[in-house]
XYZ file of C-alpha atoms in Angstrom:
690
model
C 0.136 -0.036 -0.152
C 1.511 3.669 -0.950
C 2.355 5.770 2.225
C 0.026 8.888 2.456
C 1.620 11.919 3.582
C -0.783 14.210 5.270
C -1.958 17.717 3.724
C -3.981 20.205 5.975
C -6.498 22.367 4.345
C -6.351 26.353 4.995
C -9.578 26.983 3.386
C -12.611 25.352 4.148
C -13.497 24.906 0.352
C -10.005 23.150 -0.483
C -10.495 19.931 1.274
C -10.745 18.095 -2.020
C -7.526 19.637 -3.483
C -5.736 18.663 -0.160
C -6.935 14.942 -0.959
C -5.855 15.410 -4.393
C -2.545 16.760 -3.369
C -2.010 13.622 -0.494
C -3.055 11.411 -3.763
C -0.586 12.575 -6.018
C 2.163 12.574 -3.327
C 1.600 8.988 -2.525
C 2.424 8.323 -6.267
C 5.636 10.185 -5.986
C 4.063 12.705 -8.257
C 6.277 15.927 -7.168
C 4.003 18.668 -6.435
C 2.388 20.137 -3.298
C -0.900 21.767 -2.216
C 0.689 25.164 -2.177
C 1.460 24.070 -5.828
C -2.175 23.007 -6.851
C -3.366 26.432 -5.284
C -1.586 28.401 -7.823
C -3.154 25.944 -10.436
C -6.842 25.754 -9.284
C -8.818 27.707 -7.527
C -12.178 26.193 -6.399
C -15.027 28.107 -5.620
C -16.628 28.415 -2.299
C -18.551 25.209 -3.048
C -15.375 23.183 -3.363
C -14.505 20.660 -5.869
C -16.674 17.799 -7.308
C -15.842 14.362 -7.529
C -15.444 14.866 -11.214
C -13.130 17.980 -10.697
C -10.802 15.672 -8.616
C -10.625 13.293 -11.190
C -9.641 15.976 -13.816
C -6.864 17.095 -11.523
C -5.440 13.269 -11.099
C -5.935 13.146 -14.813
C -4.173 16.098 -15.675
C -1.222 14.415 -13.665
C -1.511 11.302 -15.547
C -3.645 9.130 -13.018
C -6.582 7.497 -13.956
C -9.435 7.942 -11.588
C -12.969 6.944 -11.440
C -15.973 7.800 -9.181
C -17.959 5.098 -7.880
C -21.295 4.774 -5.681
C -20.038 2.365 -3.419
C -21.855 0.540 -0.089
C -19.860 0.979 3.052
C -19.837 -3.056 3.254
C -17.779 -3.113 0.047
C -15.242 -0.191 1.044
C -12.505 -2.790 1.116
C -12.640 -3.371 -2.652
C -11.361 0.135 -3.167
C -7.561 0.517 -4.427
C -6.123 2.132 -1.384
C -5.154 5.312 -0.823
C -8.870 6.146 -2.312
C -10.440 9.283 -1.803
C -14.243 8.902 0.051
C -16.579 11.795 0.215
C -17.721 12.302 4.238
C -21.005 14.154 4.853
C -21.686 17.845 4.306
C -19.411 17.567 1.078
C -16.166 16.747 2.741
C -13.376 14.802 1.292
C -10.931 12.418 3.259
C -8.340 10.445 2.001
C -9.224 6.529 2.701
C -5.600 4.789 3.919
C -6.559 1.447 5.739
C -9.928 -0.824 5.993
C -10.006 -3.664 8.579
C -12.571 -5.702 9.818
C -13.095 -3.648 12.915
C -11.853 0.297 11.670
C -10.880 2.556 8.430
C -8.141 4.914 9.125
C -8.435 8.436 7.366
C -6.092 11.371 6.460
C -8.735 14.070 7.028
C -7.225 17.498 5.711
C -9.136 19.431 8.701
C -8.639 17.113 11.412
C -5.505 14.969 10.536
C -5.159 11.204 10.551
C -8.011 9.599 12.325
C -9.444 6.136 12.874
C -13.191 5.462 13.023
C -14.775 2.039 13.939
C -17.245 0.393 11.519
C -20.082 1.471 13.073
C -19.428 5.233 13.207
C -17.569 5.530 10.056
C -20.732 4.005 8.298
C -22.674 6.793 9.673
C -20.101 9.363 8.102
C -19.735 7.868 4.802
C -21.852 9.410 2.077
C -21.820 6.300 -0.309
C -19.528 8.099 -2.758
C -15.540 7.283 -3.852
C -12.757 8.478 -6.082
C -10.974 5.289 -6.507
C -7.413 4.930 -8.569
C -7.465 2.780 -11.401
C -4.043 3.687 -12.648
C -0.886 4.262 -10.850
C 1.594 5.444 -13.702
C 2.696 8.867 -13.824
C 2.882 9.702 -17.765
C 4.548 12.268 -19.430
C 2.824 14.746 -21.808
C 6.161 14.516 -24.282
C 7.149 11.815 -26.684
C 9.905 9.616 -24.964
C 13.230 9.317 -26.548
C 13.725 5.585 -28.014
C 16.200 5.218 -25.035
C 13.419 5.879 -22.528
C 10.802 4.095 -24.038
C 8.455 2.056 -21.743
C 8.044 -1.636 -22.519
C 5.187 -3.788 -21.356
C 7.526 -5.578 -18.799
C 8.737 -2.364 -17.158
C 5.523 -0.983 -16.676
C 4.339 -4.142 -15.011
C 7.676 -4.125 -12.611
C 6.142 -0.779 -11.365
C 3.014 -2.467 -10.359
C 2.714 -2.192 -6.569
C 2.852 -5.404 -4.702
C 3.445 -7.299 -7.946
C 7.006 -8.468 -6.795
C 5.854 -10.135 -3.749
C 3.048 -11.949 -5.424
C 5.211 -12.963 -8.433
C 7.789 -14.632 -5.345
C 5.155 -16.238 -3.618
C 3.840 -17.832 -6.963
C 7.238 -19.112 -7.818
C 7.607 -20.378 -4.257
C 4.428 -22.342 -4.319
C 4.690 -23.354 -8.145
C 8.127 -25.142 -6.844
C 6.555 -26.700 -3.812
C 3.591 -28.025 -6.103
C 6.477 -29.378 -8.383
C 8.109 -30.943 -5.348
C 5.038 -32.671 -4.548
C 5.374 -34.619 -8.225
C 7.895 -36.508 -6.500
C 5.821 -37.996 -3.775
C 4.145 -40.500 -6.370
C 7.271 -42.376 -7.661
C 8.603 -42.243 -4.034
C 5.316 -43.661 -2.629
C 5.472 -46.966 -5.157
C 9.480 -47.248 -4.478
C 8.617 -47.307 -0.575
C 5.805 -49.639 -1.223
C 7.820 -52.163 -3.313
C 11.238 -51.862 -1.338
C 9.764 -52.069 2.134
C 6.298 -53.425 1.939
C 5.836 -56.191 -0.635
C 9.186 -57.382 -0.371
C 9.221 -57.725 3.423
C 5.354 -58.134 3.801
C 5.097 -55.438 6.334
C 1.605 -54.537 7.081
C 2.641 -51.654 9.714
C 4.916 -50.134 7.416
C 2.579 -49.789 4.615
C -0.023 -47.922 7.029
C 2.508 -45.738 8.537
C 3.449 -44.845 4.573
C -0.368 -44.734 3.589
C -1.326 -42.076 6.593
C 2.296 -40.191 5.673
C 1.526 -39.781 1.866
C -2.245 -38.729 2.419
C -1.129 -36.001 4.571
C 1.375 -35.068 2.330
C -1.255 -35.199 -0.760
C -3.404 -32.893 1.130
C -0.687 -30.224 1.508
C -0.357 -30.734 -2.071
C -4.072 -29.766 -2.729
C -3.991 -27.026 -0.502
C -0.568 -25.570 -2.036
C -2.533 -25.735 -5.407
C -5.693 -24.159 -4.575
C -3.671 -21.375 -2.944
C -1.296 -21.337 -5.859
C -4.593 -20.660 -8.236
C -5.969 -18.183 -6.146
C -2.824 -16.058 -6.103
C -1.678 -16.665 -9.941
C -5.247 -15.683 -10.930
C -4.988 -12.192 -8.607
C -1.554 -11.578 -9.942
C -2.733 -11.899 -13.851
C -5.953 -9.867 -13.078
C -3.708 -7.105 -11.449
C -1.218 -7.158 -14.297
C -4.079 -6.849 -16.855
C -6.016 -4.217 -15.037
C -2.793 -1.794 -14.322
C -1.628 -2.205 -17.956
C -5.105 -1.665 -19.624
C -6.081 1.399 -17.387
C -2.362 2.717 -18.318
C -3.273 2.224 -21.767
C -6.728 3.657 -21.889
C -5.230 7.190 -19.959
C -2.635 7.194 -23.000
C -5.482 6.414 -25.576
C -7.960 9.090 -24.152
C -4.952 11.998 -24.228
C -4.465 11.213 -27.993
C -5.389 13.919 -30.418
C -8.001 13.666 -32.910
C -5.009 13.217 -35.800
C -4.039 10.175 -33.880
C -7.583 8.573 -34.762
C -7.657 9.900 -38.128
C -4.755 8.314 -38.822
C -5.769 5.063 -37.794
C -8.146 2.169 -38.035
C -10.709 1.569 -35.043
C -10.266 -2.358 -35.571
C -6.362 -1.972 -35.161
C -6.638 0.283 -32.103
C -9.229 -2.137 -30.488
C -7.023 -5.352 -31.253
C -3.925 -3.742 -29.420
C -6.262 -2.935 -26.419
C -7.378 -6.414 -26.475
C -3.974 -7.577 -26.656
C -2.730 -5.793 -23.602
C -5.542 -7.945 -21.620
C -3.255 -10.787 -22.095
C -0.097 -9.760 -20.859
C -1.020 -11.063 -17.162
C -1.239 -14.448 -18.500
C 1.783 -14.149 -20.709
C 3.920 -13.026 -17.649
C 2.786 -15.980 -15.197
C 1.834 -18.726 -17.450
C 4.972 -18.090 -19.734
C 7.577 -16.636 -18.234
C 7.127 -17.502 -14.523
C 6.293 -21.213 -15.736
C 9.917 -21.405 -17.573
C 11.821 -20.302 -14.801
C 10.150 -22.687 -12.573
C 10.303 -25.660 -15.719
C 14.076 -25.088 -15.987
C 14.615 -25.668 -12.407
C 12.710 -28.755 -12.297
C 14.203 -29.802 -15.603
C 17.823 -29.874 -13.540
C 16.213 -31.250 -10.285
C 14.677 -34.124 -12.164
C 18.069 -35.020 -14.159
C 20.019 -34.666 -11.159
C 17.936 -37.283 -9.227
C 18.191 -39.682 -12.158
C 21.737 -39.251 -12.132
C 21.768 -40.219 -8.668
C 20.162 -43.500 -9.457
C 22.368 -44.254 -12.468
C 24.765 -42.299 -13.876
C 24.927 -44.509 -17.186
C 21.028 -44.030 -17.813
C 21.247 -40.447 -16.591
C 23.912 -39.546 -19.565
C 21.567 -41.636 -22.095
C 18.604 -39.589 -21.028
C 20.180 -36.453 -20.869
C 21.733 -36.917 -24.721
C 18.041 -37.810 -25.855
C 16.705 -34.628 -23.942
C 19.507 -32.545 -25.897
C 18.412 -33.817 -29.505
C 14.892 -33.560 -28.916
C 15.507 -29.895 -27.642
C 17.603 -29.184 -30.686
C 15.085 -30.079 -33.143
C 12.502 -28.166 -31.449
C 14.711 -24.989 -30.898
C 15.383 -25.017 -34.916
C 11.607 -24.314 -35.474
C 11.229 -21.386 -33.016
C 12.298 -19.026 -35.486
C 9.786 -20.073 -38.203
C 7.101 -19.962 -35.535
C 7.919 -16.618 -35.007
C 7.338 -15.712 -38.509
C 4.386 -17.682 -39.439
C 2.827 -15.579 -36.225
C 3.881 -12.583 -37.415
C 1.956 -13.414 -40.662
C -1.015 -14.445 -39.016
C -1.381 -11.302 -37.300
C -0.322 -8.853 -40.349
C -3.123 -10.804 -42.520
C -5.783 -10.908 -39.811
C -5.369 -7.475 -39.534
C -5.609 -6.557 -43.057
C -8.385 -8.652 -43.486
C -10.445 -7.143 -40.535
C -9.608 -3.540 -41.906
C -11.055 -4.600 -45.368
C -14.508 -5.718 -43.550
C -14.460 -2.505 -41.674
C -14.070 -0.470 -44.981
C -16.512 -2.260 -46.577
C -19.201 -1.618 -43.735
C -18.118 1.942 -43.072
C -18.750 3.117 -46.974
C -21.527 0.177 -47.374
C -24.043 2.485 -49.263
C -21.315 3.825 -51.929
C -19.979 0.286 -52.181
C -23.297 -1.473 -53.398
C -24.147 1.473 -55.877
C -20.675 1.474 -57.515
C -21.048 -2.388 -57.285
C -17.666 -2.899 -55.570
C -18.831 -6.110 -53.692
C -16.372 -8.383 -56.134
C -13.364 -6.329 -55.212
C -13.766 -6.852 -51.587
C -15.054 -10.553 -51.770
C -11.598 -10.851 -53.814
C -9.562 -8.829 -51.270
C -11.242 -10.953 -48.185
C -11.219 -14.065 -49.625
C -7.393 -13.752 -50.736
C -6.366 -12.188 -47.405
C -8.461 -14.984 -45.399
C -7.017 -17.611 -47.257
C -3.476 -16.675 -46.585
C -4.314 -16.292 -42.704
C -6.040 -20.067 -42.652
C -2.693 -21.339 -44.868
C -0.449 -19.920 -42.265
C -2.393 -20.594 -39.185
C -2.388 -24.529 -40.765
C 1.493 -24.329 -41.058
C 1.579 -23.108 -37.678
C -0.520 -25.817 -36.116
C 1.282 -28.511 -38.136
C 4.536 -27.668 -36.592
C 2.709 -27.615 -32.937
C 1.797 -30.955 -33.624
C 4.786 -32.228 -35.002
C 6.600 -30.637 -31.668
C 3.749 -32.841 -29.634
C 4.556 -36.200 -31.775
C 8.607 -35.641 -31.561
C 7.955 -35.138 -27.837
C 5.938 -38.387 -27.582
C 8.112 -40.399 -29.883
C 11.356 -39.057 -27.882
C 10.001 -39.699 -24.609
C 9.038 -43.346 -25.797
C 12.790 -44.138 -26.958
C 13.763 -42.840 -23.525
C 11.818 -45.282 -21.758
C 13.176 -48.310 -23.616
C 16.687 -47.001 -22.954
C 15.759 -46.627 -19.309
C 14.517 -50.000 -19.062
C 16.898 -51.790 -21.322
C 19.840 -50.627 -19.130
C 18.412 -50.541 -15.690
C 17.429 -54.192 -16.177
C 21.169 -54.978 -17.821
C 22.130 -53.624 -14.866
C 20.498 -55.709 -12.594
C 21.218 -58.632 -14.252
C 24.966 -57.954 -14.990
C 26.051 -55.348 -12.844
C 24.147 -55.067 -10.047
C 25.542 -56.089 -6.660
C 22.414 -55.464 -4.973
C 22.313 -51.864 -4.867
C 19.396 -51.416 -7.164
C 15.863 -52.469 -6.590
C 12.332 -52.514 -8.618
C 11.646 -49.439 -6.312
C 14.762 -47.705 -7.992
C 13.055 -48.623 -11.571
C 9.830 -46.992 -10.135
C 11.850 -43.613 -9.443
C 13.695 -43.704 -12.804
C 10.601 -44.100 -14.593
C 8.834 -41.474 -12.983
C 11.822 -38.828 -12.879
C 12.157 -39.512 -16.705
C 8.456 -38.554 -17.048
C 8.652 -35.650 -15.330
C 12.265 -34.651 -16.468
C 10.830 -34.681 -20.380
C 7.703 -32.890 -19.057
C 9.541 -29.903 -17.783
C 11.780 -30.354 -20.709
C 8.672 -30.153 -23.001
C 7.238 -27.392 -20.888
C 10.275 -25.293 -20.931
C 10.089 -25.088 -24.904
C 6.330 -24.644 -25.239
C 6.802 -21.627 -22.911
C 9.813 -20.216 -25.227
C 7.491 -21.186 -28.493
C 4.519 -19.235 -26.738
C 6.706 -16.502 -25.913
C 7.848 -16.162 -29.180
C 4.519 -16.627 -30.690
C 3.072 -13.919 -28.388
C 6.231 -11.564 -29.138
C 4.602 -10.075 -32.419
C 1.350 -9.300 -30.741
C 2.973 -7.452 -28.127
C 5.069 -5.339 -30.369
C 1.895 -3.750 -32.032
C 1.265 -2.587 -28.490
C 4.504 -0.648 -27.944
C 3.938 2.032 -30.412
C 0.830 2.712 -28.091
C 2.125 2.809 -24.576
C 5.035 4.759 -25.773
C 2.779 7.551 -27.777
C 3.228 11.019 -27.056
C -0.077 12.370 -25.357
C -1.936 15.765 -26.720
C -0.564 18.823 -24.866
C -3.100 19.457 -21.705
C -1.594 22.501 -20.151
C -2.074 22.478 -16.276
C -3.425 26.028 -16.065
C -6.807 26.665 -14.191
C -9.263 24.480 -15.520
C -11.650 24.195 -12.837
C -12.012 27.698 -10.735
C -14.034 30.105 -12.682
C -13.544 30.862 -15.986
C -13.288 34.350 -17.470
C -15.069 34.947 -20.358
C -13.010 34.581 -23.829
C -13.225 38.008 -25.424
C -10.533 37.345 -28.246
C -9.530 34.567 -30.415
C -7.222 34.940 -32.901
C -4.569 33.054 -35.453
C -1.333 34.561 -36.215
C 0.589 33.422 -39.566
C -1.294 29.850 -39.162
C -0.220 27.259 -41.627
C -1.862 23.490 -41.590
C -0.197 20.499 -43.464
C -1.831 17.253 -43.046
C 1.638 15.785 -44.656
C 5.099 17.060 -45.386
C 4.781 15.810 -48.929
C 1.960 17.610 -49.962
C 0.355 21.150 -50.217
C -0.720 22.986 -47.320
C -4.068 23.085 -46.524
C -3.883 27.090 -46.079
C -0.774 28.662 -45.033
C 0.011 31.984 -43.475
C -3.160 32.838 -42.528
C -4.104 35.479 -39.877
C -7.772 36.221 -38.255
C -8.971 37.862 -35.270
C -12.347 37.426 -33.799
C -13.645 39.362 -30.932
C -16.274 38.657 -28.602
C -19.766 39.680 -29.976
C -18.523 38.964 -33.534
C -20.722 36.688 -35.693
C -18.699 36.027 -38.786
C -18.570 33.500 -41.899
C -15.801 31.687 -43.184
C -17.005 31.230 -46.897
C -14.898 30.019 -50.001
C -14.575 27.259 -52.311
C -14.839 23.640 -51.190
C -11.244 21.837 -50.282
C -9.605 25.234 -49.565
C -9.647 24.352 -45.697
C -12.447 25.706 -44.350
C -13.523 22.813 -42.031
C -9.930 22.325 -41.390
C -9.982 25.869 -39.920
C -12.865 25.418 -37.884
C -10.627 22.339 -36.276
C -7.851 24.361 -35.511
C -10.104 27.095 -34.031
C -11.603 24.542 -31.886
C -8.275 23.217 -30.801
C -8.305 19.492 -31.769
C -6.018 19.979 -34.889
C -2.670 21.845 -34.141
C -1.089 24.349 -36.409
C 2.033 23.245 -38.556
C 3.065 26.775 -37.968
C 1.950 29.884 -36.460
C 0.126 30.113 -33.247
C -3.265 30.555 -31.833
C -4.010 32.972 -28.950
C -6.786 33.198 -26.507
C -7.502 36.524 -24.738
C -3.957 37.725 -25.808
C -2.135 34.530 -24.933
C -0.778 31.532 -26.463
C -3.404 28.819 -26.397
C -0.756 26.393 -24.489
C -0.413 29.042 -21.719
C -4.280 29.689 -21.736
C -4.620 25.931 -21.636
C -6.490 23.789 -24.219
C -8.669 21.933 -21.397
C -9.837 25.598 -20.340
C -10.194 26.700 -23.795
C -12.416 23.480 -24.744
C -14.434 24.143 -21.533
C -15.591 27.592 -23.059
C -15.954 26.476 -26.737
C -19.017 24.371 -28.247
C -18.557 22.824 -31.910
C -20.860 21.184 -34.237
C -19.154 19.550 -37.011
C -20.533 18.335 -40.279
C -19.896 14.956 -39.604
C -21.306 14.651 -36.006
C -23.052 11.614 -35.211
C -25.800 10.513 -33.106
C -25.077 8.409 -30.173
C -26.947 4.936 -29.360
C -28.584 6.568 -26.163
C -31.800 8.643 -25.792
C -32.609 12.045 -27.083
C -31.678 13.645 -23.492
C -28.749 11.840 -23.418
C -27.371 12.755 -26.750
C -27.840 16.408 -26.275
C -26.919 16.751 -22.351
C -24.319 13.975 -22.465
C -22.251 13.919 -19.218
C -23.354 17.200 -18.127
C -26.247 17.948 -15.626
C -29.708 18.114 -16.596
C -31.268 21.576 -16.610
C -35.017 21.091 -17.687
C -35.472 24.828 -19.075
C -32.218 24.955 -20.686
C -32.838 21.605 -22.460
C -36.195 22.695 -23.775
C -34.985 26.158 -24.756
C -32.456 24.419 -26.506
C -35.062 21.613 -28.680
C -37.131 25.023 -29.127
C -34.280 27.081 -30.760
C -33.180 24.335 -33.454
C -37.158 23.592 -34.349
C -36.907 19.920 -32.644
C -39.698 20.377 -29.805
C -42.633 19.149 -31.655
C -40.477 16.317 -33.555
C -39.070 15.214 -30.015
C -42.760 15.324 -28.307
C -44.224 13.112 -30.800
C -41.741 10.292 -30.073
C -43.497 7.553 -28.474
C -41.299 8.101 -25.103
C -40.373 11.779 -26.148
C -36.683 13.062 -24.798
C -36.135 9.491 -23.361
C -36.856 7.865 -26.743
C -33.893 5.946 -27.716
C -31.821 6.558 -31.111
C -29.387 5.058 -33.315
C -28.995 1.436 -33.502
C -31.785 -0.405 -32.014
C -33.503 2.885 -31.768
C -35.900 5.469 -33.531
C -33.412 6.666 -36.647
C -33.417 10.179 -37.623
C -33.636 12.011 -41.006
C -30.322 13.960 -41.853
C -31.810 17.259 -41.303
C -33.079 15.824 -37.670
C -29.326 14.323 -37.057
C -27.851 17.700 -37.820
C -30.317 20.049 -35.525
C -29.679 17.681 -32.741
C -25.887 17.763 -32.893
C -26.609 21.725 -32.819
C -28.616 21.399 -30.070
C -25.823 19.639 -28.657
C -23.388 22.334 -28.827
C -25.740 24.742 -27.860
C -26.871 22.821 -24.482
C -22.996 23.234 -23.504
C -22.243 26.507 -21.843
C -19.880 28.553 -23.941
C -18.236 31.720 -25.057
C -17.371 30.436 -28.357
C -19.968 28.624 -30.919
C -18.235 27.139 -34.090
C -20.880 25.684 -36.633
C -19.579 23.624 -39.662
C -22.148 23.990 -42.701
C -24.925 24.020 -39.828
C -28.149 24.137 -42.870
C -26.479 21.632 -45.247
C -28.990 19.178 -44.474
C -31.907 21.412 -44.099
C -34.522 22.598 -45.673
C -35.640 26.647 -45.959
C -38.096 26.155 -42.932
C -35.698 24.381 -40.688
C -32.828 26.660 -41.854
C -34.738 29.670 -40.286
C -33.993 28.739 -36.607
C -30.612 28.055 -37.113
C -30.527 31.635 -38.712
C -32.510 32.688 -35.601
C -30.409 31.362 -33.265
C -26.819 32.760 -34.826
C -28.587 36.070 -34.752
C -29.365 36.152 -31.295
C -26.195 34.391 -29.935
C -24.144 36.134 -27.284
C -20.244 35.829 -27.303
C -18.213 34.743 -30.388
C -19.864 33.000 -33.573
C -18.047 31.529 -36.126
C -19.801 29.657 -38.930
C -18.630 27.586 -42.035
C -21.338 27.834 -44.789
C -21.779 27.896 -48.522
C -25.479 29.082 -47.506
C -25.858 32.655 -48.912
C -28.722 33.436 -47.026
C -27.006 32.885 -44.078
C -24.586 35.614 -44.626
C -27.518 38.175 -43.996
C -27.229 37.090 -40.050
C -23.690 37.683 -39.523
C -21.868 41.234 -38.991
C -18.406 39.885 -40.851
C -17.628 37.691 -44.162
C -14.215 36.325 -44.672
C -13.223 34.510 -47.808
C -10.620 31.925 -46.462
C -8.251 32.643 -49.346
C -8.378 36.658 -48.482
C -7.200 35.472 -45.121
C -4.029 34.364 -46.026
C -0.684 36.401 -46.718
């Protein structure tokens, strides 16, 4: 468990800030409460759970708010932030059956009996899901993380893995019981007809077998817990990086590929425990079992060792081929899935243009290569299993032959039938350990191409978020400007625009016009901060946008792009999203875009499900719904991209009216000439470029 350093609040509203500081310091983030005060100034009501999540997120720690029963409070990852009564936050540092320990920014460290604490606890908490601190800059190659290096940072995992290895060794040692049991029965019971010895041996081994079962049960629990912990932490780390990527990151990648990489991360725990740890234990016991064989018979030990070396050499030869086949399988599978995704995304165009035969040919070809390589890989595995079987059988023949020969021709009473049982079982266990070693190596090699796919994600530089104030009251945006801005999507293509300058003040309603393909929508993306300029600067209130704070800026703007989509949820949730529901504001927004009557006529009104499995809206209704979403968010800057492109003249009037009455900055990208009557400035995008 992480150590918590107490931070005491100075103001009645900063308990949440103090708790955030304690959490950050417990995860070795170099900051203090005084540092946070300079960056965040909560209002008199203090911070919300969401505000605390935002602070931790800014410093690279993923946290989630949960409603939790007090009886389940021990399921939180400690330390965690919990909400006391009267909107007060404390840090939960310890949970026992009798009491909990908290670090209270107002009172210091306190212990409360569970009966008392249950009365204080509000039922809400901020749980730390991710413990890694993430830089917002790209890493140098030498500083790049690997999945293994990230795994080593997981708190308490080293101890769990040590216990896992120890228990696996104990379980393997119990495998020695059966051959020893048979040996003792043969040499001391059957040969001497000693019933009392039989009873002693049976009772003794029964106790040992019980401990074997107990050890295996504990091992299963610890292994599963370790696997879950690794998968949970690595996936949280990856999600943390993913959501911090810029829009351009997603525009340049296939969603299917991103999902595949995230899925691969969730298998790394099994990879570490079932392959690497198993390999270590198998190597140890290969040596132990071979040593046991040598102790009984040096000659037989040398023969078994020679056979094992031949078997291992043959299997190792195929490792490189297996790795290559697995890489090919991964590549063909990814390409096939991309083709399926491409076909489905543009299904209407593909049907109209009769491209079914093209996609069919590509899919069949890629899938055939995928299956052929998979068949080759399976054949290699089956051949390996067959080789293991025949090698083991050959070793069995040699063991029996040389042991019997030794008894009849060279033995001076030193060997017994019990020794033959021991030799046979030790040989079986030895070859099983050798095979397990090789299978683990092959599985490591097989998984290596998959995990290479993940490295590009976990080492991806994140979008820059300024740590300026994003939670305290935000001053109105009075001006947004671009100075000498240029934008290129590729180093090998012409810039979308270059040397563009524009200044927009509060109260301005401007229309940006121009020919298609000249960069109007790209300019809207730049002004909304989701696309970064190749050169030049964006200024907000005469401050560079990174200094002003991108997160702060985004909280003050609303944007409706032409390609915005309807989400698979209710009308209400589509519009308000994660914001608080304000009934008056909500219905005023519906009224302003002309959707009020259409929504009321739906079978469940504002709670009607839209999208897949729900009501399908027309293109004009979708457009107005997306504009309503932008309007519901409180904003100083409103950016509308082609807001009337799917609307008839009657519905367009609603959009004209809302633009005319808008307070603040309003930027409209349009080809609608009638729209120009409702703005006070018109800019042709080509005229903005020097």
